[in-house]
Structure formats: C-alpha cells, structure tokens
mmCIF file of C-alpha atoms in Angstrom:
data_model
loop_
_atom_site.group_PDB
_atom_site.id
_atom_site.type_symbol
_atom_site.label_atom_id
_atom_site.label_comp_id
_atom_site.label_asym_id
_atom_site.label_seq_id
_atom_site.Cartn_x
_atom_site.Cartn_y
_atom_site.Cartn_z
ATOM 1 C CA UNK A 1 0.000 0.000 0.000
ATOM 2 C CA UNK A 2 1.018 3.518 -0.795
ATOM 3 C CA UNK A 3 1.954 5.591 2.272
ATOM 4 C CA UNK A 4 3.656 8.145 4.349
ATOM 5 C CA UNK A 5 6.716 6.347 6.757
ATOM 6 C CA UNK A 6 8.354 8.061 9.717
ATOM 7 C CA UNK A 7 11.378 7.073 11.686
ATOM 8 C CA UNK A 8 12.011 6.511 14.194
ATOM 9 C CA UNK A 9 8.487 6.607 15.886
ATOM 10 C CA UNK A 10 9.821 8.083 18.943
ATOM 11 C CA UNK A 11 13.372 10.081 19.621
ATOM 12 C CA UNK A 12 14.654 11.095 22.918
ATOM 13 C CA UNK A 13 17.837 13.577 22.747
ATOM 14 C CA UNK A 14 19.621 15.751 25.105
ATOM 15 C CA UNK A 15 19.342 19.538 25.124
ATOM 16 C CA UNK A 16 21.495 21.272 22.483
ATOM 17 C CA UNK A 17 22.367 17.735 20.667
ATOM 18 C CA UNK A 18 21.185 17.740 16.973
ATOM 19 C CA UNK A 19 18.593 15.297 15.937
ATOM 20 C CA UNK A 20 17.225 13.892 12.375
ATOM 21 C CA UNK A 21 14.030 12.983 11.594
ATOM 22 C CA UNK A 22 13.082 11.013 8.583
ATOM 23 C CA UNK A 23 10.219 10.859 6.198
ATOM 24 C CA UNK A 24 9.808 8.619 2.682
ATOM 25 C CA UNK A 25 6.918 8.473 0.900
ATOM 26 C CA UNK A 26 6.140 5.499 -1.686
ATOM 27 C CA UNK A 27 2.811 7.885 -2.921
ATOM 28 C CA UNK A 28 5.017 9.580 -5.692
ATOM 29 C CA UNK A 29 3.725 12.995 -4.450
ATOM 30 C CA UNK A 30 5.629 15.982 -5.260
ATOM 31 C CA UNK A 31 5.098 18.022 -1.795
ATOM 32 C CA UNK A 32 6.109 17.344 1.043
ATOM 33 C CA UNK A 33 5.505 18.444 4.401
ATOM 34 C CA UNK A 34 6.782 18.945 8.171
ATOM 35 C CA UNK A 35 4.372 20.026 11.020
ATOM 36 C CA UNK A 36 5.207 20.254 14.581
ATOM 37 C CA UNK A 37 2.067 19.375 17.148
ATOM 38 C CA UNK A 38 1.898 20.066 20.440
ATOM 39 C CA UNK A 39 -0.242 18.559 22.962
ATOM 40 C CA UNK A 40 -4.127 18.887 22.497
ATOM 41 C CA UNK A 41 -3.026 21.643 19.355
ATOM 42 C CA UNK A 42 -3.874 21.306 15.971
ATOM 43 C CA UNK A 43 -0.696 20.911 13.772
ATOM 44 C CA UNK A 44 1.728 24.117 13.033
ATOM 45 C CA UNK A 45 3.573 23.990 9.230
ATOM 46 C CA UNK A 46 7.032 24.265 9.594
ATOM 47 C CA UNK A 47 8.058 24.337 6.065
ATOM 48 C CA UNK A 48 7.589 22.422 2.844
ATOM 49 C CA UNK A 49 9.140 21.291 -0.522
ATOM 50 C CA UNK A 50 7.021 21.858 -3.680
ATOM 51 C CA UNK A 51 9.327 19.312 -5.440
ATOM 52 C CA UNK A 52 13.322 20.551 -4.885
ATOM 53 C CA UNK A 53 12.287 24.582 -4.279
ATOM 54 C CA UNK A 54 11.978 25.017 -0.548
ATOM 55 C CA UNK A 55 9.519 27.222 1.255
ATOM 56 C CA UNK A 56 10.267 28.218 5.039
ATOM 57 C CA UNK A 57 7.320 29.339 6.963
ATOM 58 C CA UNK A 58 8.410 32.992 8.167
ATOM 59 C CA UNK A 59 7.581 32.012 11.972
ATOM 60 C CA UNK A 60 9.705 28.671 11.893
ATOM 61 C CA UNK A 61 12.685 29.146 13.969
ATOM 62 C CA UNK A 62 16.312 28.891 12.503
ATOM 63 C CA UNK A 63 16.953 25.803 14.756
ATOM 64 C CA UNK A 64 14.979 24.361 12.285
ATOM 65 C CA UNK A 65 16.596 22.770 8.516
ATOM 66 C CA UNK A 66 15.382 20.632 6.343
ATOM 67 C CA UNK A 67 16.714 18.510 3.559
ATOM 68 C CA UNK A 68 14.970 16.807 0.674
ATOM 69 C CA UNK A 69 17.527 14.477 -0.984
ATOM 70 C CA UNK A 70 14.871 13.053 -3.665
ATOM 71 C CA UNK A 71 11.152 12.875 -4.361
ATOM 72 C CA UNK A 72 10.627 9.853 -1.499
ATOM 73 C CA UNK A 73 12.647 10.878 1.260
ATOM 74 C CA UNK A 74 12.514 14.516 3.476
ATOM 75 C CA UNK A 75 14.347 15.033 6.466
ATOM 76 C CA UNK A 76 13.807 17.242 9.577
ATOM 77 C CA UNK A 77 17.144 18.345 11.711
ATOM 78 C CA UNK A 78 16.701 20.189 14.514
ATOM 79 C CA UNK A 79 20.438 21.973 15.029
ATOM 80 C CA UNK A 80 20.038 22.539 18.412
ATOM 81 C CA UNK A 81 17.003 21.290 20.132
ATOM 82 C CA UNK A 82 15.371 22.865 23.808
ATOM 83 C CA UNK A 83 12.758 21.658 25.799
ATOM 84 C CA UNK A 84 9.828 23.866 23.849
ATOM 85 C CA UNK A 85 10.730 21.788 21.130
ATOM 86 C CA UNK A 86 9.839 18.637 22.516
ATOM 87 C CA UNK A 87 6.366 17.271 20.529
ATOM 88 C CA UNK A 88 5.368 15.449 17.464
ATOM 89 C CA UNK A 89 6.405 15.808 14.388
ATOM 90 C CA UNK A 90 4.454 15.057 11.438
ATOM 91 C CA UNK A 91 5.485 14.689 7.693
ATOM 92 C CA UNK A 92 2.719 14.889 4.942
ATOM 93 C CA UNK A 93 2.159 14.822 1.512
ATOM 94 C CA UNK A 94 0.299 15.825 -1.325
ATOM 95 C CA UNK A 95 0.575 16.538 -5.260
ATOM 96 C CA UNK A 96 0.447 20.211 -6.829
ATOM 97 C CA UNK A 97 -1.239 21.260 -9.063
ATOM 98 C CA UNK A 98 -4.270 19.001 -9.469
ATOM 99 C CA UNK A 99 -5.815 17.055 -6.776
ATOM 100 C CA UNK A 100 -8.373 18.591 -3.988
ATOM 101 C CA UNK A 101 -5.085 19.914 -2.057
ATOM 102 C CA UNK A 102 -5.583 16.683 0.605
ATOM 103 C CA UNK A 103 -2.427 16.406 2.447
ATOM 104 C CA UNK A 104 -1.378 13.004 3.409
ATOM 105 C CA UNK A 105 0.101 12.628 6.902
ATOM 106 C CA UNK A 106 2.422 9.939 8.576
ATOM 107 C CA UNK A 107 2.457 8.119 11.835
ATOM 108 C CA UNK A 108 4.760 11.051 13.693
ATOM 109 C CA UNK A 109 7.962 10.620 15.568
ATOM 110 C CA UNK A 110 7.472 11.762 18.745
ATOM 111 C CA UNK A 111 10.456 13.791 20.502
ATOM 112 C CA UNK A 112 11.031 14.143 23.718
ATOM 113 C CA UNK A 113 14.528 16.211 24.899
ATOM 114 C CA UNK A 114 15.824 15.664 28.525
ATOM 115 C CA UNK B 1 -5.123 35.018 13.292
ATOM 116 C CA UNK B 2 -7.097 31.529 14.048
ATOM 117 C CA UNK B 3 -8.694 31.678 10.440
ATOM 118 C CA UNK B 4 -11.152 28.369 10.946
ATOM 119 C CA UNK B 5 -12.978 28.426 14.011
ATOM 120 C CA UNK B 6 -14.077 24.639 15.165
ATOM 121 C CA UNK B 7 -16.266 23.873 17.501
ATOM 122 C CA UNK B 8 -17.221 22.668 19.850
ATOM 123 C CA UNK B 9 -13.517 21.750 21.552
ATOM 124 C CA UNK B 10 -14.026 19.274 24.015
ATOM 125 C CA UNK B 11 -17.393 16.648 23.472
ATOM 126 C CA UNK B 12 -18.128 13.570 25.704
ATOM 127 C CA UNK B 13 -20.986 11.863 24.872
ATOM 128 C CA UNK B 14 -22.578 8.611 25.515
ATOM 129 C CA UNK B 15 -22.828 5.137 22.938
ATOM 130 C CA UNK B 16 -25.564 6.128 20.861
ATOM 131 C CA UNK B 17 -25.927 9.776 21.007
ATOM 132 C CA UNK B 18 -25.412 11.704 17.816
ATOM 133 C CA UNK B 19 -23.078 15.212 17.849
ATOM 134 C CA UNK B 20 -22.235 17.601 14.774
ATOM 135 C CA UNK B 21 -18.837 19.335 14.970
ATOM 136 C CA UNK B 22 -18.770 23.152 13.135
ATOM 137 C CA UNK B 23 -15.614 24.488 11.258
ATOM 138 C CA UNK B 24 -16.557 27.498 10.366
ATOM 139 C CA UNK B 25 -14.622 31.330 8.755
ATOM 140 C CA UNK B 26 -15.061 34.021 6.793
ATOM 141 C CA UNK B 27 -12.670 32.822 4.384
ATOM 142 C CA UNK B 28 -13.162 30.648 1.247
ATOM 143 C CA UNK B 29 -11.552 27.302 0.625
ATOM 144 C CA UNK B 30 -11.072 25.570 -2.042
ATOM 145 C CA UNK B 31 -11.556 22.813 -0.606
ATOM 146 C CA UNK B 32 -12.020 21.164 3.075
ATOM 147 C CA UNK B 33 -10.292 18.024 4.608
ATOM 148 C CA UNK B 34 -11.795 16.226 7.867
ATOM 149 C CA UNK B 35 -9.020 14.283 10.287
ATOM 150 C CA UNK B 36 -9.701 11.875 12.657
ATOM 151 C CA UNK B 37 -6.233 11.564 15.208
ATOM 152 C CA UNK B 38 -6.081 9.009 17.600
ATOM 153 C CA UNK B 39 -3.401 9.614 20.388
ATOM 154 C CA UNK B 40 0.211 9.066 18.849
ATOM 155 C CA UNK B 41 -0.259 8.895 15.636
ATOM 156 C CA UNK B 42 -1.008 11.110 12.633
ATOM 157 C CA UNK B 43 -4.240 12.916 11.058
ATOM 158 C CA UNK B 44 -6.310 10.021 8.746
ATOM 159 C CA UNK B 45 -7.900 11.551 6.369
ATOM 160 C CA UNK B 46 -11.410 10.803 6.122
ATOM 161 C CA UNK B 47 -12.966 13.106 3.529
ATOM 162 C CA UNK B 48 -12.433 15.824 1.445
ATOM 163 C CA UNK B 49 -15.191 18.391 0.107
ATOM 164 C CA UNK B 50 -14.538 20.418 -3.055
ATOM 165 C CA UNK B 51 -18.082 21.888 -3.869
ATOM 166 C CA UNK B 52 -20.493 24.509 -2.160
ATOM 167 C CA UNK B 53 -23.422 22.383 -0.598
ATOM 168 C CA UNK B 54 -21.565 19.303 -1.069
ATOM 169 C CA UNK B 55 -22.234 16.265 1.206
ATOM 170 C CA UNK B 56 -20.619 13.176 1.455
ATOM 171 C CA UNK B 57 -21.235 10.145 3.758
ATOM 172 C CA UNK B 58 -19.423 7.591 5.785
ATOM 173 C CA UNK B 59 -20.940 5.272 7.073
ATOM 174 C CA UNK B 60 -22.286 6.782 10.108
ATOM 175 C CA UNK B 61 -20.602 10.007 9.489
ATOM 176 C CA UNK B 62 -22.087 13.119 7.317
ATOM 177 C CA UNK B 63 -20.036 15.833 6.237
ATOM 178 C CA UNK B 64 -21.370 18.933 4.638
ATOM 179 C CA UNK B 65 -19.297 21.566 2.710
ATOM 180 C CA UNK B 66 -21.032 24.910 3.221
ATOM 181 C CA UNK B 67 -23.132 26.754 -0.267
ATOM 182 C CA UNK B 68 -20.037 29.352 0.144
ATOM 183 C CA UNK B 69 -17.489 27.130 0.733
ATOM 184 C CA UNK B 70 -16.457 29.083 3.962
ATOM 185 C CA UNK B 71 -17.317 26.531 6.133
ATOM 186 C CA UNK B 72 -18.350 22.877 7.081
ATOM 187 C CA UNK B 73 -19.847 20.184 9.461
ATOM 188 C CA UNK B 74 -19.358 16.798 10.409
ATOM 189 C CA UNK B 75 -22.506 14.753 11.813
ATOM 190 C CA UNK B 76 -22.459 11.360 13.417
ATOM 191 C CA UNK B 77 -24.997 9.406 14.042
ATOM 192 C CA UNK B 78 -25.199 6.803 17.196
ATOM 193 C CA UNK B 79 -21.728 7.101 18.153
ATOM 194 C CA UNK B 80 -19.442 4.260 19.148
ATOM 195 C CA UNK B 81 -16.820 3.993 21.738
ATOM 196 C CA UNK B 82 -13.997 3.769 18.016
ATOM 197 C CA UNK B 83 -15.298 7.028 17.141
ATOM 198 C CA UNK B 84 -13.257 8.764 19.952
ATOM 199 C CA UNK B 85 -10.592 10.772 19.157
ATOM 200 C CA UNK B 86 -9.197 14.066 18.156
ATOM 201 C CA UNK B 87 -11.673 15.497 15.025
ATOM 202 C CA UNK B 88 -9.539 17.933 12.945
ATOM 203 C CA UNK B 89 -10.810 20.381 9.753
ATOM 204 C CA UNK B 90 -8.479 21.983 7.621
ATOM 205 C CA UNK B 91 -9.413 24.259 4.801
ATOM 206 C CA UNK B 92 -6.818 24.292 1.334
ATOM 207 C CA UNK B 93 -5.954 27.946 0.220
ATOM 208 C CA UNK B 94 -3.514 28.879 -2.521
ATOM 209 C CA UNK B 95 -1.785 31.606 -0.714
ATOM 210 C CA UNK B 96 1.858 32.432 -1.201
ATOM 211 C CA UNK B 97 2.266 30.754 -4.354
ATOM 212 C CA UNK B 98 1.541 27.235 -2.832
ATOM 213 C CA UNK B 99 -1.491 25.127 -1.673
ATOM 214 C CA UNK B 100 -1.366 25.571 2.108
ATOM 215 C CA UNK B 101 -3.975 24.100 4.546
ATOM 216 C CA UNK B 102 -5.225 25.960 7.466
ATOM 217 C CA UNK B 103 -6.274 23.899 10.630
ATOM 218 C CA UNK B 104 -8.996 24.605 12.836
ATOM 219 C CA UNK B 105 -8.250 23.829 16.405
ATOM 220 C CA UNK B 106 -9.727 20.350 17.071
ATOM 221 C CA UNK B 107 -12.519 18.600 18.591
ATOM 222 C CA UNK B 108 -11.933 15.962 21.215
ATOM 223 C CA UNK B 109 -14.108 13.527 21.131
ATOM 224 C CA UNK B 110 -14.887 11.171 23.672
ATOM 225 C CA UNK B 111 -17.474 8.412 23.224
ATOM 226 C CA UNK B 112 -18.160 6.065 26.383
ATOM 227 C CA UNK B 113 -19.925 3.080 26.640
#
C-alpha cells in the first residue's frame, strides 16, 4: 500500500544535541511536508518542498533545517534542540497542481529532549 | 489570526448519542479536509469536500461543505466507543504561491460506553 513512513516513531535527545528525523513516501507525491504538534493543538507547518524549491514558513525558527535528498525521502534536523521543542512531528504529503489539495500525513515521531 | 474556528472543543458523549462538529470562517476554501487523530499517531484523512453544498457520507458520518465554501460540518450518528478521538478540519488555500492548509483547532471527542 502507498503511504507516508516516519522514523524513528519516537526520539529522545539531550538539550542542544542535533537530531534527524526522517520521512519517505512510496505515494510519488511531489510536496512534502513537516508540522510540529503540540499537545491537544492542531498541527503548526514548519516548512515544505514543492518538489526541490523550498519554502520556510516565516515564523519557523532557525533551529529548524530541512533537507529533501529526492522525491521519497525529506528530512527534519533540529540543530540545536530545547525543551519547547519537545512534541510530534508530522510529515505529509500531497501533489500540486491538481488534486483537492488533501495532504497526506504519517504516523509522527514523537520527541522528547531531557 | 485563528482563520477556521471549530467547535465545539471538548465533546463527551454517551454510545448512541449523535453530535455535529462546526468548522466554520469568513474565508473561502477551495476545498475542506476532515481528520480523525487518535493519540500518537497522525491525522487520517477521512474526507475531502470540493463543492459549495456538497455532502458526502461515511458510514455513520455526514459531512457537509457549506453553499459558500467558507465553512463545514461533520454529523455522526449513534456514536461508538472507536469514534473517539481528536476530530480535525483543515481548509486548502492557494496563498503564497503554494497550496497551504489551514487547521482549525480540534474537537476531542470522547465516546463512552
């Protein structure tokens, strides 16, 4: 089945040690997404690729980078994580232009910093 | 600027009852997703509207896409305990040369036996 895969599923790091989250997709979609959710909040955008062209979101903090080596994998590094930035993160996809815009999400990896 | 307003936020209900969640803005969309979340994992989509007036039906669930397109609702009928969860609605707006989808806050739903 075609679908959205996150790894790991949980991640525990230490404050100020960088972390990498991955994403692939076997969907062939040409967005992709990362969202950060907090507890009991709806998910935040963080950024997205709209195939290789990048688009920040202008309230994302510089901590956070992404990299997007091909259409099926995206990857989420957090440079230098605190303990606000413990919560889920959520990778999604979609295809532009066409569709209804539905957006596609994973299981999350949830991240917890100590 | 919270641009799709969802209510209610919080809904516990018993096995059997029926409940309509309301996403609702002054905006238009051009289209609308529904989410069900269930506690660590991610949004499943369950629907997506494209039309004013449109509604579509799962199963026990109804979902209605507003004549205007601005906003949306989501019936059930004689809930069941699986039905619980976290009941998202996000509207799709080109904006910034890209397709972005706008969330409305959530609905917890809790159905108990």
């Amino acid at each position: 089945d075609a679908m959205v895969i996150q790894n790991p599923r949980y991640q525990v790091t230490q404050f100020g040690k960088p972390v990498t989250l991955s994403c692939s997709q076997t969907l062939n979609h040409n967005v992709m997404y990362w969202y950060q959710q907090k507890s009991s909040q709806a998910p935040k955008l963080l950024f997205h690729y709209y195939d290789k062209d990048f688009n920040n979101e202008a309230d994302t903090p510089d901590n956070f980078q992404s990299r997007r080596p091909n259409t099926s994998f995206c990857f989420l590094d957090i440079r230098s994580p605190g303990l606000g930035d413990a919560a889920m993160y959520l990778c999604a996809t979609s295809t532009f232009p066409g569709g209804a815009y539905e957006q596609y999400f994973g299981p999350g990896t949830r991240l917890t910093v100590t | 600027t919270q641009l799709l307003e969802q209510s209610p936020q919080f809904l516990s209900i018993q096995e059997g009852e029926n409940l309509t969640v309301y996403c609702n803005s002054s905006s238009v969309f051009s289209s609308l997703q529904w989410y069900r979340q269930e506690p660590g994992e991610g949004p499943v989509l369950l629907v997506t509207v494209v039309t004013g007036g449109e509604v579509k039906k799962l199963k026990r669930l109804t979902f209605q896409f507003g004549d205007a397109r601005k906003d949306s609702s989501l019936h059930i009928t004689a809930a069941q305990p699986g039905d619980t969860g976290l009941y998202l609605c996000a509207g799709a707006r080109f904006s910034g040369g890209y397709n972005k989808l706008i969330f409305g806050a959530g609905t917890r739903l809790a159905v108990h036996p």
